[in-house]
Coordinates of C-alpha atoms in Angstrom, one line a residue:
M1 CA -130.1 -33.4 85.4
K2 CA -127.3 -34.1 82.9
N3 CA -123.7 -33.4 84.0
S4 CA -123.4 -30.9 81.0
S5 CA -126.3 -28.8 82.4
L6 CA -124.8 -28.8 85.9
K7 CA -121.4 -27.9 84.4
K8 CA -123.1 -25.0 82.6
L9 CA -124.4 -23.6 85.9
W10 CA -120.9 -23.6 87.4
T11 CA -119.5 -22.0 84.2
N12 CA -122.1 -19.3 84.4
Y13 CA -121.3 -18.7 88.0
F14 CA -117.7 -17.8 87.1
S15 CA -118.4 -16.2 83.8
N16 CA -119.8 -12.7 82.9
N17 CA -123.2 -14.2 82.1
Y18 CA -125.6 -12.5 84.5
T19 CA -128.5 -14.9 84.8
Y20 CA -131.8 -14.1 86.5
R21 CA -131.4 -17.1 88.9
E22 CA -128.1 -15.6 90.2
W23 CA -129.8 -12.2 90.5
F24 CA -132.7 -13.7 92.5
F25 CA -130.3 -15.2 95.1
Q26 CA -128.5 -11.8 95.4
K27 CA -131.9 -10.1 96.0
L28 CA -132.6 -12.8 98.6
G29 CA -129.4 -12.1 100.4
F30 CA -130.0 -8.4 100.3
A31 CA -133.5 -8.9 101.6
V32 CA -132.2 -10.8 104.5
L33 CA -129.7 -8.0 105.3
I34 CA -132.4 -5.3 105.1
F35 CA -134.9 -7.2 107.3
S36 CA -132.1 -7.9 109.8
L37 CA -131.2 -4.2 109.8
A38 CA -134.8 -3.2 110.4
Y39 CA -135.2 -5.7 113.2
V40 CA -132.0 -4.7 114.9
V41 CA -132.8 -1.0 114.7
V42 CA -136.5 -0.8 115.7
F43 CA -136.1 -3.3 118.6
N44 CA -132.8 -2.0 120.0
Y45 CA -133.2 1.8 119.9
V46 CA -135.9 3.9 121.5
V47 CA -134.7 7.5 121.1
V48 CA -132.6 9.6 118.8
P49 CA -130.5 11.6 121.2
L50 CA -127.9 13.0 118.8
P51 CA -129.8 13.6 115.5
E52 CA -127.7 13.2 112.4
S53 CA -128.4 13.9 108.7
I54 CA -132.0 13.5 107.8
C55 CA -133.0 13.1 111.5
L56 CA -132.2 16.8 112.0
F57 CA -135.3 17.5 109.8
V58 CA -137.5 14.5 110.2
D59 CA -138.6 12.9 113.5
C60 CA -136.9 9.5 113.1
T61 CA -138.3 8.3 116.5
L62 CA -141.6 7.7 114.7
L63 CA -140.0 4.5 113.2
L64 CA -139.1 3.4 116.8
K65 CA -142.6 4.0 118.1
Y66 CA -144.2 1.6 115.7
P67 CA -141.6 -1.2 115.2
H68 CA -144.1 -3.8 114.0
W69 CA -145.5 -1.5 111.4
V70 CA -142.0 -0.7 110.1
L71 CA -141.2 -4.5 109.8
L72 CA -144.6 -5.0 108.0
V73 CA -143.8 -2.3 105.5
I74 CA -140.2 -3.5 105.0
T75 CA -141.5 -7.1 104.5
G76 CA -144.0 -5.9 101.9
L77 CA -141.4 -3.9 100.0
L78 CA -139.0 -6.9 100.1
I79 CA -141.6 -9.2 98.7
L80 CA -142.2 -6.9 95.8
Y81 CA -138.4 -6.6 95.4
L82 CA -137.9 -10.4 95.3
N83 CA -140.8 -10.8 92.8
E84 CA -139.4 -8.0 90.5
K85 CA -142.5 -5.9 90.9
W86 CA -142.6 -2.1 90.2
M87 CA -138.9 -2.0 90.7
I88 CA -138.5 1.7 90.3
A89 CA -141.1 2.5 92.9
T90 CA -140.1 -0.4 95.2
L91 CA -136.4 0.6 95.1
S92 CA -137.3 4.3 95.7
A93 CA -139.3 3.4 98.8
L94 CA -136.6 1.0 100.0
S95 CA -133.9 3.6 99.6
I96 CA -135.7 6.1 101.7
L97 CA -136.7 3.7 104.5
V98 CA -133.3 2.1 104.6
F99 CA -131.6 5.5 104.8
L100 CA -133.7 6.4 107.8
L101 CA -132.9 3.1 109.5
C102 CA -129.2 3.6 108.8
V103 CA -129.1 7.1 110.3
I104 CA -130.7 6.0 113.7
P105 CA -127.6 4.1 115.0
D106 CA -125.4 7.1 113.9
S107 CA -127.8 9.4 115.8
N108 CA -127.1 7.2 118.9
G109 CA -123.4 7.5 118.6
H110 CA -122.9 4.0 117.1
L111 CA -120.7 4.0 114.0
L112 CA -121.7 0.8 112.3
W113 CA -120.8 1.7 108.7
L114 CA -124.3 1.0 107.5
E115 CA -124.1 3.5 104.6
V116 CA -123.5 0.6 102.2
L117 CA -127.0 -0.8 102.8
F118 CA -128.4 2.6 101.8
T119 CA -126.3 3.0 98.7
I120 CA -127.1 -0.4 97.2
P121 CA -130.8 0.2 96.6
V122 CA -129.9 3.7 95.3
V123 CA -127.5 2.4 92.7
Q124 CA -129.8 -0.4 91.7
L125 CA -132.6 2.2 91.2
L126 CA -130.1 4.0 89.0
A127 CA -129.6 0.9 86.9
Y128 CA -133.3 0.4 86.4
L129 CA -133.8 4.1 85.4
L130 CA -130.9 3.9 82.9
Y131 CA -131.5 0.5 81.4
S132 CA -135.1 -0.4 81.8
G133 CA -135.4 -1.0 78.1
N134 CA -132.2 -3.0 77.7
T135 CA -132.5 -6.4 79.4
Q136 CA -128.9 -7.5 78.9
E137 CA -127.4 -4.2 80.1
L138 CA -129.8 -4.1 83.1
A139 CA -128.9 -7.6 84.2
K140 CA -125.2 -6.6 84.3
S141 CA -125.5 -3.1 85.6
R142 CA -127.8 -3.8 88.6
V143 CA -125.1 -6.2 89.9
Q144 CA -122.0 -4.3 89.0
F145 CA -123.4 -1.0 90.3
S146 CA -123.9 -2.8 93.6
V147 CA -120.4 -4.2 93.6
A148 CA -119.1 -0.6 92.9
A149 CA -121.1 0.8 95.8
I150 CA -119.5 -1.7 98.2
A151 CA -116.0 -1.1 96.7
A152 CA -116.4 2.6 97.3
I153 CA -116.7 1.9 101.0
Y154 CA -113.3 0.1 101.1
V155 CA -111.6 2.7 98.9
L156 CA -112.9 5.5 101.1
S157 CA -111.7 3.7 104.2
G158 CA -108.2 3.3 102.6
T159 CA -108.0 6.9 101.5
T160 CA -109.2 8.1 104.9
K161 CA -106.3 6.2 106.6
L162 CA -103.8 7.9 104.3
Q163 CA -105.3 11.3 104.8
D164 CA -105.5 11.0 108.6
S165 CA -101.9 9.7 108.8
H166 CA -100.6 12.2 106.2
F167 CA -99.6 9.3 103.9
T168 CA -97.6 7.6 106.6
W169 CA -100.0 4.9 107.6
V170 CA -97.7 2.0 106.6
T171 CA -94.5 3.5 108.0
Q172 CA -95.9 4.5 111.4
T173 CA -97.0 1.0 112.5
Q174 CA -95.7 1.6 115.9
N175 CA -99.0 3.2 116.7
L176 CA -101.1 0.2 115.8
P177 CA -100.5 -1.7 119.1
I178 CA -102.2 1.3 120.9
H179 CA -105.2 1.1 118.6
V180 CA -105.4 -2.7 119.2
L181 CA -105.5 -2.1 123.0
K182 CA -107.9 0.8 122.7
A183 CA -110.3 -1.3 120.6
S184 CA -110.1 -4.2 123.0
F185 CA -110.9 -2.0 126.1
N186 CA -113.8 -0.3 124.2
M187 CA -115.2 -3.8 123.4
A188 CA -114.8 -4.9 127.0
H189 CA -116.4 -1.8 128.4
S190 CA -119.5 -2.3 126.2
Q191 CA -120.2 -5.7 127.8
L192 CA -123.3 -5.5 130.0
K193 CA -121.7 -7.6 132.7
G194 CA -118.6 -5.4 133.0
F195 CA -115.1 -6.6 132.2
T196 CA -111.8 -7.7 133.8
L197 CA -108.3 -7.6 132.6
S198 CA -108.7 -11.2 131.3
N199 CA -111.0 -9.8 128.6
T200 CA -108.1 -8.0 127.1
E201 CA -105.4 -10.7 127.3
W202 CA -105.6 -11.5 123.6
A203 CA -105.3 -7.8 122.6
Q204 CA -102.2 -7.6 124.8
T205 CA -100.8 -10.7 123.2
V206 CA -101.4 -9.2 119.7
A207 CA -99.9 -5.8 120.7
N208 CA -96.8 -7.5 122.0
W209 CA -96.5 -9.5 118.8
M210 CA -96.8 -6.3 116.8
L211 CA -94.0 -4.6 118.8
A212 CA -91.8 -7.7 118.4
H213 CA -92.3 -7.9 114.6
P214 CA -92.3 -4.3 113.2
K215 CA -91.1 -5.2 109.7
L216 CA -93.6 -8.0 109.2
L217 CA -96.4 -5.8 110.6
M218 CA -95.4 -3.1 108.0
V219 CA -95.8 -5.7 105.2
L220 CA -99.2 -6.9 106.5
T221 CA -100.4 -3.3 107.0
A222 CA -99.3 -2.4 103.4
F223 CA -101.1 -5.5 102.1
A224 CA -104.3 -4.6 103.9
L225 CA -104.2 -1.0 102.8
G226 CA -103.6 -2.1 99.2
I227 CA -106.7 -4.3 99.3
E228 CA -108.8 -1.4 100.4
L229 CA -107.3 1.1 97.9
F230 CA -107.7 -1.2 94.9
A231 CA -111.1 -2.6 95.8
F232 CA -112.5 -0.9 92.6
L233 CA -110.9 -3.7 90.6
A234 CA -113.8 -5.9 91.6
V235 CA -116.0 -3.9 89.2
I236 CA -114.2 -5.3 86.2
N237 CA -116.2 -8.5 86.0
K238 CA -117.6 -11.4 88.1
R239 CA -114.3 -13.2 88.3
F240 CA -112.5 -10.2 89.6
A241 CA -115.4 -9.6 92.1
W242 CA -115.2 -13.3 93.3
G243 CA -111.4 -13.1 93.7
Y244 CA -111.5 -9.8 95.5
G245 CA -114.2 -11.1 97.8
F246 CA -111.7 -13.7 98.9
L247 CA -109.1 -11.0 99.6
L248 CA -111.7 -9.0 101.6
I249 CA -112.5 -12.0 103.7
L250 CA -108.8 -12.3 104.6
L251 CA -108.8 -8.6 105.4
H252 CA -111.8 -8.8 107.7
A253 CA -110.5 -12.0 109.4
G254 CA -107.2 -10.2 110.1
V255 CA -109.0 -7.1 111.6
R256 CA -111.2 -9.4 113.7
M257 CA -108.2 -11.3 115.0
A258 CA -106.1 -8.3 115.7
M259 CA -108.7 -5.7 116.9
S260 CA -111.9 -7.6 117.6
I261 CA -113.7 -5.4 115.2
V262 CA -116.5 -6.9 113.2
L263 CA -118.6 -5.1 110.6
P264 CA -121.2 -7.8 109.9
F265 CA -123.4 -5.8 107.5
I266 CA -120.5 -4.8 105.3
V267 CA -119.1 -8.3 105.3
L268 CA -122.5 -9.9 104.4
A269 CA -123.2 -7.3 101.7
M270 CA -119.8 -8.0 100.2
L271 CA -120.5 -11.8 100.3
V272 CA -123.9 -11.3 98.7
Y273 CA -122.7 -9.3 95.7
Y274 CA -119.0 -10.3 95.3
V275 CA -119.3 -14.1 96.0
N276 CA -123.1 -14.4 95.6
I277 CA -122.9 -16.6 98.7
F278 CA -126.6 -17.7 98.7
Y279 CA -126.4 -18.9 95.1
F280 CA -123.0 -20.5 95.7
L281 CA -124.5 -22.5 98.7
W282 CA -127.5 -23.5 96.6
L283 CA -125.3 -24.5 93.7
V284 CA -123.1 -26.7 96.0
A285 CA -126.2 -28.3 97.6
Y286 CA -127.8 -28.8 94.1
S287 CA -124.6 -30.4 92.8
V288 CA -124.5 -32.8 95.7
T289 CA -128.1 -33.7 95.2
V290 CA -127.6 -34.3 91.4
G291 CA -124.5 -36.3 92.1
I292 CA -126.4 -38.6 94.6
K293 CA -129.3 -39.0 92.1
N294 CA -126.9 -39.9 89.3
R295 CA -125.1 -42.4 91.5
V296 CA -128.3 -44.1 92.6
A297 CA -129.5 -44.3 89.0
T298 CA -126.1 -45.8 88.0
V299 CA -126.3 -48.5 90.7
F300 CA -130.0 -49.2 89.9
N301 CA -129.2 -49.6 86.2
H302 CA -126.3 -51.9 87.0
F303 CA -128.4 -54.3 89.0
A304 CA -131.6 -54.0 86.9
P305 CA -130.5 -56.3 84.0
S306 CA -129.4 -59.0 86.5
R307 CA -132.8 -58.9 88.1
Q308 CA -134.5 -59.2 84.7
T309 CA -132.2 -62.2 83.8
N310 CA -133.0 -64.0 87.1
S311 CA -136.7 -63.6 86.6

């Protein structure tokens, strides 16, 4: 492959040109997320003790009684999704099934923030309904609608913090050490083998650091809140989404370090649609492969004339 063609692939990655290859890798990433969600839910829950949302009207335990059938149906729908077959019907079925799967953890008292996995197929379905006859607009909207759905989760999180704190979230950072310790003890209690005080030593260290550096903590808190509140900027174009993805990685890394809170499904969904991580890794691997092939060809061409001369 010529260097100019490889350069074009990288240029498209950072441009607003929404190619089908990039879309396929985003679908692949989303398919991995949905299959992982289905596997985790159907093999880790057996009852719905506190029915929420749709589970108040539908017996969600039926999904838990037949886990293998659920995985089979999910796999079939994802295969259709990856092959771009009957997208309106496929996305409709995925939306319903993913919604049911997302409600089951909530109905068990586990707040895993899975709503984003339900909203993504819904907004993609909307894109196909609106632009099924406009190929160029569809290519853009099915990605940007997904980015917007994820951004809404962060904006909602930021506005909720402001509302709950009566717009004093940044100025009342003296309460954060308490939240850090509480989160740590909750995580320690959830371990099957029990816990000791040593399990919370890092949280105590973080809490002490926060108490010792209130002004710096205020700056970091304001920065984190700003990232959440302005997450909608990622919708502007692919470059904004990529750059904002980097900021959100920093945000999640900070939350993980300070409070041991990990939201894997949100993080992975963000990486799939903001960074297009699967396509990025493929592009890196492909670039390395092409570079090696070109290098080998150069060396071969360098020695080939000398071999012909000697013969």
